[in-house]
CSV table of C-alpha atoms and ligand atoms in Angstrom, one decimal:
chain,number,residue,atom,x,y,z
R,1,ARG,CA,0.0,-0.1,0.0
R,2,SER,CA,2.8,2.3,0.9
R,3,GLU,CA,4.3,1.8,-2.6
R,4,ILE,CA,1.0,2.8,-4.2
R,5,MET,CA,0.7,6.0,-2.1
R,6,LYS,CA,4.3,6.9,-2.9
R,7,ALA,CA,3.6,6.5,-6.7
R,8,ALA,CA,0.4,8.6,-6.3
R,9,ASP,CA,2.5,11.3,-4.6
R,10,ILE,CA,5.2,11.3,-7.4
R,11,ALA,CA,2.4,11.6,-10.2
R,12,LEU,CA,0.8,14.4,-8.0
R,13,TYR,CA,4.2,16.2,-8.1
R,14,ALA,CA,4.5,15.6,-11.9
R,15,ALA,CA,1.0,17.1,-12.5
R,16,LYS,CA,2.0,20.1,-10.3
R,17,THR,CA,5.1,20.7,-12.2
R,18,GLY,CA,3.1,20.5,-15.4
R,19,GLY,CA,0.9,23.4,-14.6
R,20,ARG,CA,-2.3,23.8,-12.7
R,21,ALA,CA,-5.4,21.7,-13.0
R,22,ARG,CA,-4.1,18.5,-14.8
R,23,LEU,CA,-4.4,14.9,-14.2
R,24,ARG,CA,-1.2,12.5,-14.5
R,25,ILE,CA,-1.0,8.7,-14.1
R,26,PHE,CA,2.1,7.3,-12.5
R,27,GLU,CA,4.8,6.0,-14.9
R,28,PRO,CA,8.1,4.4,-13.8
R,29,GLY,CA,10.0,7.2,-15.5
R,30,MET,CA,8.6,9.7,-13.1
R,31,MET,CA,10.7,8.1,-10.4
R,32,VAL,CA,13.9,8.9,-12.2
R,33,GLU,CA,12.9,12.4,-12.5
R,34,VAL,CA,12.1,12.7,-8.9
R,35,GLU,CA,15.4,11.3,-7.9
R,36,ARG,CA,17.3,13.7,-10.2
R,37,HIS,CA,15.2,16.5,-8.7
R,38,GLN,CA,16.1,15.3,-5.1
R,39,THR,CA,19.9,15.1,-6.1
R,40,MET,CA,20.0,18.6,-7.3
R,41,ILE,CA,18.3,19.7,-4.0
R,42,ALA,CA,20.8,17.9,-1.9
R,43,LEU,CA,23.7,19.1,-3.8
R,44,ALA,CA,22.5,22.8,-3.6
R,45,ARG,CA,22.0,22.4,0.1
R,46,GLN,CA,25.6,21.0,0.4
R,47,ALA,CA,27.0,23.9,-1.6
R,48,LEU,CA,25.3,26.4,0.9
R,49,THR,CA,26.3,24.6,4.0
R,50,HIS,CA,29.9,24.1,3.0
R,51,ASP,CA,30.1,27.6,1.4
R,52,THR,CA,31.5,26.6,-1.9
R,53,ILE,CA,29.4,28.9,-4.0
R,54,VAL,CA,31.8,31.0,-6.1
R,55,PRO,CA,30.1,33.7,-8.4
R,56,HIS,CA,31.7,33.9,-11.9
R,57,TYR,CA,31.5,36.8,-14.0
R,58,GLN,CA,30.9,37.0,-17.9
R,59,PRO,CA,31.8,40.3,-19.8
R,60,LYS,CA,29.0,42.2,-21.7
R,61,VAL,CA,30.5,44.1,-24.6
R,62,ARG,CA,29.0,47.3,-26.3
R,63,LEU,CA,29.1,46.3,-29.8
R,64,ARG,CA,29.8,49.8,-31.2
R,65,THR,CA,32.9,50.4,-29.3
R,66,SER,CA,34.0,46.7,-28.4
R,67,GLN,CA,34.4,47.8,-24.7
R,68,VAL,CA,33.1,45.9,-21.7
R,69,THR,CA,30.0,47.7,-20.2
R,70,GLY,CA,29.4,45.2,-17.3
R,71,PHE,CA,29.1,41.5,-16.3
R,72,GLU,CA,26.7,38.9,-15.7
R,73,ALA,CA,27.1,37.1,-12.4
R,74,LEU,CA,26.7,33.3,-12.9
R,75,LEU,CA,26.5,30.8,-10.1
R,76,ARG,CA,29.5,28.3,-10.0
R,77,TRP,CA,30.1,25.9,-7.1
R,78,ARG,CA,32.7,23.3,-6.0
R,79,ASP,CA,31.7,19.8,-5.8
R,80,HIS,CA,33.3,17.4,-2.8
R,81,GLU,CA,36.2,16.8,-5.1
R,82,GLY,CA,36.8,20.7,-5.4
R,83,GLN,CA,35.9,20.7,-9.0
R,84,LEU,CA,34.1,23.9,-10.3
R,85,ARG,CA,30.5,23.1,-11.6
R,86,THR,CA,28.0,25.0,-13.6
R,87,PRO,CA,24.3,25.4,-12.4
R,88,ASP,CA,23.0,22.6,-14.5
R,89,MET,CA,23.4,20.0,-11.6
R,90,VAL,CA,21.6,22.3,-9.0
R,91,ARG,CA,19.1,23.9,-11.4
R,92,ALA,CA,16.0,22.5,-9.7
R,93,ALA,CA,17.2,24.4,-6.5
R,94,PHE,CA,16.6,27.7,-8.0
R,95,ASP,CA,12.8,27.2,-8.2
R,96,ASP,CA,12.6,25.6,-4.8
R,97,PRO,CA,10.7,27.7,-2.4
R,98,ALA,CA,13.0,27.5,0.5
R,99,LEU,CA,16.5,26.9,-1.3
R,100,GLY,CA,16.0,29.2,-4.2
R,101,SER,CA,16.0,32.3,-2.0
R,102,LEU,CA,18.9,31.0,0.1
R,103,LEU,CA,20.9,30.5,-3.0
R,104,SER,CA,20.1,34.0,-4.5
R,105,GLU,CA,20.8,35.6,-1.1
R,106,ARG,CA,24.3,33.9,-0.9
R,107,MET,CA,25.0,34.9,-4.5
R,108,LEU,CA,23.7,38.5,-3.9
R,109,GLN,CA,26.0,39.0,-0.8
R,110,LYS,CA,29.2,37.4,-2.6
R,111,VAL,CA,28.7,39.5,-5.7
R,112,LEU,CA,28.2,42.8,-3.7
R,113,ASP,CA,31.4,41.9,-1.8
R,114,ASP,CA,33.2,41.6,-5.1
R,115,ILE,CA,31.7,44.9,-6.3
R,116,GLN,CA,32.8,46.4,-3.1
R,117,HIS,CA,36.3,45.4,-3.5
R,118,TRP,CA,36.4,46.5,-7.2
R,119,THR,CA,34.9,50.0,-6.1
R,120,ARG,CA,37.7,50.3,-3.4
R,121,ILE,CA,40.4,49.6,-5.9
R,122,GLY,CA,38.9,52.0,-8.5
R,123,LEU,CA,38.1,49.5,-11.0
R,124,ALA,CA,35.6,50.7,-13.8
R,125,PHE,CA,33.6,47.5,-14.1
R,126,GLY,CA,30.3,49.1,-15.3
R,127,HIS,CA,27.6,47.0,-13.7
R,128,VAL,CA,26.9,43.5,-12.6
R,129,ALA,CA,23.7,41.8,-13.5
R,130,ILE,CA,22.3,39.2,-11.1
R,131,ASN,CA,19.8,36.5,-12.1
R,132,VAL,CA,16.7,36.2,-9.8
R,133,ALA,CA,14.2,33.3,-9.9
R,134,GLY,CA,10.3,33.3,-9.1
R,135,ALA,CA,11.2,31.9,-5.6
R,136,ASP,CA,12.7,35.1,-4.6
R,137,PHE,CA,9.5,37.1,-5.2
R,138,ARG,CA,7.2,34.6,-3.6
R,139,GLN,CA,9.2,35.2,-0.2
R,140,GLY,CA,8.4,38.9,-0.2
R,141,GLY,CA,10.7,41.6,0.8
R,142,PHE,CA,13.1,40.8,-1.9
R,143,ALA,CA,13.5,44.4,-3.1
R,144,ASP,CA,13.9,45.8,0.3
R,145,LYS,CA,16.7,43.2,0.9
R,146,VAL,CA,18.5,44.2,-2.2
R,147,ILE,CA,18.3,47.9,-1.3
R,148,ARG,CA,19.4,47.4,2.2
R,149,SER,CA,22.3,45.3,1.1
R,150,LEU,CA,23.6,48.0,-1.3
R,151,ASN,CA,23.1,50.7,1.3
R,152,ALA,CA,25.1,48.7,3.9
R,153,ARG,CA,28.1,48.8,1.5
R,154,GLN,CA,27.3,52.3,0.3
R,155,LEU,CA,27.0,51.1,-3.3
R,156,PRO,CA,25.0,53.0,-5.8
R,157,PRO,CA,22.0,51.3,-7.5
R,158,SER,CA,23.5,51.8,-10.9
R,159,CYS,CA,26.1,49.2,-10.1
R,160,ILE,CA,23.7,46.2,-10.4
R,161,GLN,CA,21.0,44.9,-12.6
R,162,ILE,CA,18.4,42.3,-11.9
R,163,GLU,CA,17.7,39.6,-14.6
R,164,VAL,CA,14.3,37.8,-14.7
R,165,THR,CA,12.9,35.5,-17.0
R,166,GLU,CA,9.3,35.9,-18.6
R,167,ASN,CA,7.9,33.2,-16.5
R,168,VAL,CA,8.1,35.2,-13.2
R,169,PHE,CA,5.2,37.3,-14.8
R,170,LEU,CA,2.8,34.4,-15.1
R,171,GLY,CA,0.6,32.6,-12.6
R,172,HIS,CA,-0.6,33.9,-9.2
R,173,GLY,CA,1.8,36.0,-7.5
R,174,ALA,CA,2.3,38.2,-10.6
R,175,GLY,CA,1.0,41.2,-8.7
R,176,ASP,CA,3.8,40.6,-6.0
R,177,VAL,CA,6.4,40.4,-8.7
R,178,GLU,CA,5.3,43.6,-10.3
R,179,ARG,CA,5.4,45.5,-6.8
R,180,GLU,CA,8.9,44.0,-6.1
R,181,LEU,CA,10.3,45.0,-9.5
R,182,ARG,CA,8.8,48.3,-9.4
R,183,ALA,CA,10.3,49.0,-6.0
R,184,LEU,CA,13.9,48.1,-7.4
R,185,SER,CA,13.2,50.2,-10.5
R,186,ASP,CA,12.1,53.3,-8.5
R,187,HIS,CA,15.2,52.9,-6.5
R,188,GLY,CA,17.3,53.1,-9.8
R,189,ILE,CA,18.2,49.4,-10.3
R,190,ARG,CA,17.8,48.5,-14.0
R,191,ILE,CA,15.6,45.2,-14.7
R,192,ALA,CA,16.6,42.9,-17.7
R,193,LEU,CA,14.1,40.5,-19.3
R,194,ASP,CA,16.3,37.3,-19.8
R,195,ASP,CA,15.8,34.5,-22.5
R,196,PHE,CA,13.4,36.8,-24.4
R,197,GLY,CA,11.6,35.1,-27.1
R,198,THR,CA,11.4,31.7,-25.5
R,199,GLY,CA,8.7,32.0,-22.8
R,200,TYR,CA,5.1,32.4,-22.8
R,201,ALA,CA,5.0,36.1,-21.9
R,202,SER,CA,2.8,38.4,-24.0
R,203,LEU,CA,4.4,41.8,-25.4
R,204,SER,CA,2.0,43.8,-23.0
R,205,HIS,CA,4.4,42.6,-20.3
R,206,LEU,CA,7.0,44.8,-21.7
R,207,THR,CA,4.9,48.0,-20.8
R,208,GLN,CA,3.2,46.4,-17.8
R,209,PHE,CA,6.4,45.7,-15.9
R,210,PRO,CA,9.3,48.0,-15.4
R,211,VAL,CA,11.8,46.5,-17.9
R,212,ASP,CA,14.8,48.5,-19.0
R,213,LEU,CA,16.6,45.8,-21.1
R,214,LEU,CA,15.8,42.8,-23.3
R,215,LYS,CA,18.2,39.8,-23.7
R,216,ILE,CA,17.6,37.9,-26.9
R,217,ASP,CA,17.9,34.4,-26.2
R,218,ARG,CA,20.9,32.3,-27.3
R,219,SER,CA,18.8,30.0,-29.6
R,220,PHE,CA,18.1,32.9,-32.1
R,221,ILE,CA,21.7,34.2,-31.8
R,222,GLN,CA,23.1,30.8,-32.6
R,223,ARG,CA,21.2,30.5,-35.9
R,224,ILE,CA,22.2,33.9,-37.3
R,225,GLY,CA,23.8,33.0,-40.6
R,226,THR,CA,21.9,29.9,-41.1
R,227,SER,CA,18.3,30.7,-40.5
R,228,THR,CA,16.6,33.6,-42.1
R,229,ASP,CA,13.7,33.1,-39.6
R,230,ALA,CA,16.0,33.5,-36.6
R,231,GLU,CA,17.6,36.6,-38.3
R,232,ALA,CA,14.1,38.1,-38.9
R,233,ILE,CA,13.1,37.5,-35.3
R,234,THR,CA,16.3,39.1,-33.9
R,235,SER,CA,16.2,42.3,-36.0
R,236,THR,CA,12.6,42.6,-35.1
R,237,VAL,CA,13.2,42.3,-31.5
R,238,VAL,CA,16.0,44.9,-31.8
R,239,ASN,CA,13.6,47.4,-33.4
R,240,LEU,CA,10.7,46.7,-31.2
R,241,GLY,CA,12.9,47.0,-28.1
R,242,HIS,CA,14.4,50.3,-29.4
R,243,CYS,CA,10.9,51.7,-30.1
R,244,LEU,CA,10.0,50.9,-26.6
R,245,GLY,CA,13.2,52.6,-25.3
R,246,LEU,CA,14.8,49.5,-24.3
R,247,GLU,CA,18.6,48.4,-24.4
R,248,ILE,CA,19.1,45.2,-26.3
R,249,VAL,CA,21.5,42.5,-25.2
R,250,ALA,CA,22.3,39.5,-27.6
R,251,GLU,CA,23.3,36.3,-25.6
R,252,GLY,CA,25.5,33.6,-26.7
R,253,ILE,CA,27.5,35.2,-29.5
R,254,GLU,CA,30.1,32.7,-30.4
R,255,THR,CA,31.3,33.9,-33.9
R,256,ALA,CA,32.5,37.1,-35.5
R,257,ALA,CA,29.8,36.7,-38.3
R,258,GLN,CA,27.0,36.7,-35.5
R,259,GLU,CA,28.8,39.8,-34.0
R,260,SER,CA,29.0,41.7,-37.2
R,261,TYR,CA,25.2,40.9,-38.2
R,262,LEU,CA,24.2,42.1,-34.6
R,263,ARG,CA,26.3,45.2,-35.0
R,264,ASP,CA,24.8,45.8,-38.5
R,265,ILE,CA,21.3,45.8,-37.0
R,266,ASN,CA,22.1,48.0,-34.3
R,267,CYS,CA,22.0,45.6,-31.5
R,268,ASP,CA,23.4,47.5,-28.3
R,269,VAL,CA,25.3,44.9,-26.3
R,270,GLY,CA,26.7,41.3,-26.8
R,271,GLN,CA,27.7,38.7,-24.6
R,272,GLY,CA,29.1,35.2,-25.4
R,273,PHE,CA,32.1,32.9,-25.8
R,274,LEU,CA,33.4,34.9,-28.5
R,275,TYR,CA,34.4,37.5,-25.9
R,276,ALA,CA,34.9,35.4,-22.8
R,277,ARG,CA,33.4,32.6,-20.7
R,278,ALA,CA,32.4,33.4,-17.1
R,279,MET,CA,35.6,34.1,-15.0
R,280,PRO,CA,36.3,34.3,-11.1
R,281,ALA,CA,36.4,37.8,-9.7
R,282,GLU,CA,40.2,37.7,-9.6
R,283,ALA,CA,40.2,37.6,-13.5
R,284,VAL,CA,38.0,40.7,-13.9
R,285,PRO,CA,40.8,43.3,-13.7
R,286,ALA,CA,42.8,41.9,-16.5
R,287,CYS,CA,39.6,41.4,-18.6
R,288,LEU,CA,38.9,45.1,-18.2
R,289,ALA,CA,42.4,46.1,-19.1
R,290,GLN,CA,42.3,43.9,-22.3
R,291,SER,CA,38.8,45.5,-23.1
R,292,GLU,CA,40.3,49.1,-22.9
R,293,THR,CA,43.0,48.1,-25.4
R,294,ALA,CA,40.5,46.5,-27.8
R,295,GLY,CA,38.3,49.6,-27.6
R,296,GLN,CA,41.2,51.8,-28.5
R,297,ILE,CA,42.0,49.6,-31.5
R,298,ALA,CA,38.3,49.7,-32.6
R,299,LYS,CA,38.4,53.4,-32.4
R,300,ALA,CA,41.7,53.7,-34.3
R,301,GLY,CA,40.2,51.4,-36.9
M,401,LIG,P1,21.2,32.6,-18.3
M,401,LIG,O1,21.0,33.5,-17.3
M,401,LIG,O2,20.6,32.7,-19.6
M,401,LIG,O3,22.9,32.6,-18.4
M,401,LIG,C1,23.6,32.4,-19.5
M,401,LIG,C2,24.2,31.1,-19.7
M,401,LIG,O4,24.6,30.8,-21.0
M,401,LIG,C3,25.3,30.7,-18.8
M,401,LIG,O5,25.3,29.3,-18.6
M,401,LIG,C4,26.5,31.0,-19.7
M,401,LIG,O6,27.7,30.4,-19.4
M,401,LIG,C5,26.0,30.5,-20.9
M,401,LIG,N1,26.7,31.1,-22.2
M,401,LIG,C6,27.2,32.4,-22.2
M,401,LIG,N2,27.8,32.6,-23.5
M,401,LIG,C7,27.5,31.6,-24.3
M,401,LIG,C8,27.8,31.2,-25.5
M,401,LIG,O7,28.5,31.9,-26.3
M,401,LIG,N3,27.6,29.9,-25.9
M,401,LIG,C9,26.9,28.9,-25.0
M,401,LIG,N4,26.7,27.7,-25.5
M,401,LIG,N5,26.6,29.3,-23.9
M,401,LIG,C10,26.8,30.5,-23.4
M,401,LIG,P2,25.3,28.8,-17.0
M,401,LIG,O8,26.2,29.7,-16.2
M,401,LIG,O9,25.5,27.4,-17.1
M,401,LIG,O10,23.9,29.2,-16.5
M,401,LIG,C11,22.8,28.4,-16.9
M,401,LIG,C12,21.5,29.1,-16.3
M,401,LIG,O11,21.6,29.0,-14.8
M,401,LIG,C13,21.6,30.7,-16.4
M,401,LIG,O12,21.0,31.0,-17.8
M,401,LIG,C14,20.5,31.0,-15.3
M,401,LIG,O13,19.1,30.8,-15.7
M,401,LIG,C15,20.8,30.0,-14.3
M,401,LIG,N6,21.5,30.7,-13.4
M,401,LIG,C16,23.1,31.0,-13.3
M,401,LIG,N7,23.4,31.6,-12.1
M,401,LIG,C17,22.3,31.8,-11.4
M,401,LIG,C18,22.0,32.5,-10.3
M,401,LIG,O14,22.9,33.0,-9.5
M,401,LIG,N8,20.7,32.6,-9.9
M,401,LIG,C19,19.6,32.2,-10.6
M,401,LIG,N9,18.5,32.2,-10.0
M,401,LIG,N10,20.0,31.5,-11.8
M,401,LIG,C20,21.2,31.4,-12.1
M,402,LIG,CA1,20.8,35.6,-17.2
M,403,LIG,CA1,19.6,34.2,-20.7
């Protein structure tokens, strides 16, 4: 009997993850999914308790000048062998009601510590964009926490951006999200809409929520040069965004051809392996020094 109850529980969980008001019948494959989820949660919890989270920074480049305008903070953590890992093994934890906001809190504090250090040594790093998940907004008081953390270190709101994906706008609690984002925005923190073009969001969200930047999803950028459809979508998003007064960031630029297409259609900022992968905080000063030189070469050319 307990096996049947467990199976029912797992099917219930699968139904809930699939969205509201749906019925799912248990299949053995669901068990694998649940175990994978539990492993992710356990690994994230370990990373928090052993304090092995290390934010890494990927540069964002202004396409017109080739200079670094800022960075995106990406979560990296060390496993028990000390090996550096990307978020994919802990991904489920970002949306976990309890763990998600603990992860964000840890990232926020570490990123602000790095920013404070760069500020003290007079490094012109621009800004750091921080990823935020739905769990952060459900807790309440998120904007307050961010603003208090900035104030405690005497940092200006312009030194960070907050990145959210379209799905935080959906479902119940969208009102809370709007309130929190508005509080951040009113304080002068810029908001970026991440993975744009892949979600279910409607275009009206762009005017309803205080969005300042659009990040065009990597899946479109990577098909530049091979898919006229992807190119049409990319250039339309750039125009649409500009008409609404938004800054456009292209994610996942890997080739010079993609970069030059984006520059031609007036995309503002680029990010991707073509420039650099995410790097530890200690590598940021050298990255900026190199960008300074690249900018000068671009100007001379
Ligand atoms: P994202 O926010 O869309 O971040 C961009 C991802 O694309 C990063 O993967 C980055 O390493 C990767 N990327 C950047 N340029 C290129 C490129 O040219 N080619 C390819 N193939 N990939 C590129 P990463 O670091 O593995 O992060 C994956 C996702 O995990 C992020 O997607 C974000 O949704 C989430 N994430 C990362 N850090 C955090 C965090 O601190 N908090 C939250 N809530 N989510 C995070
Ligand atoms: Ca992001
Ligand atoms: Ca993205």
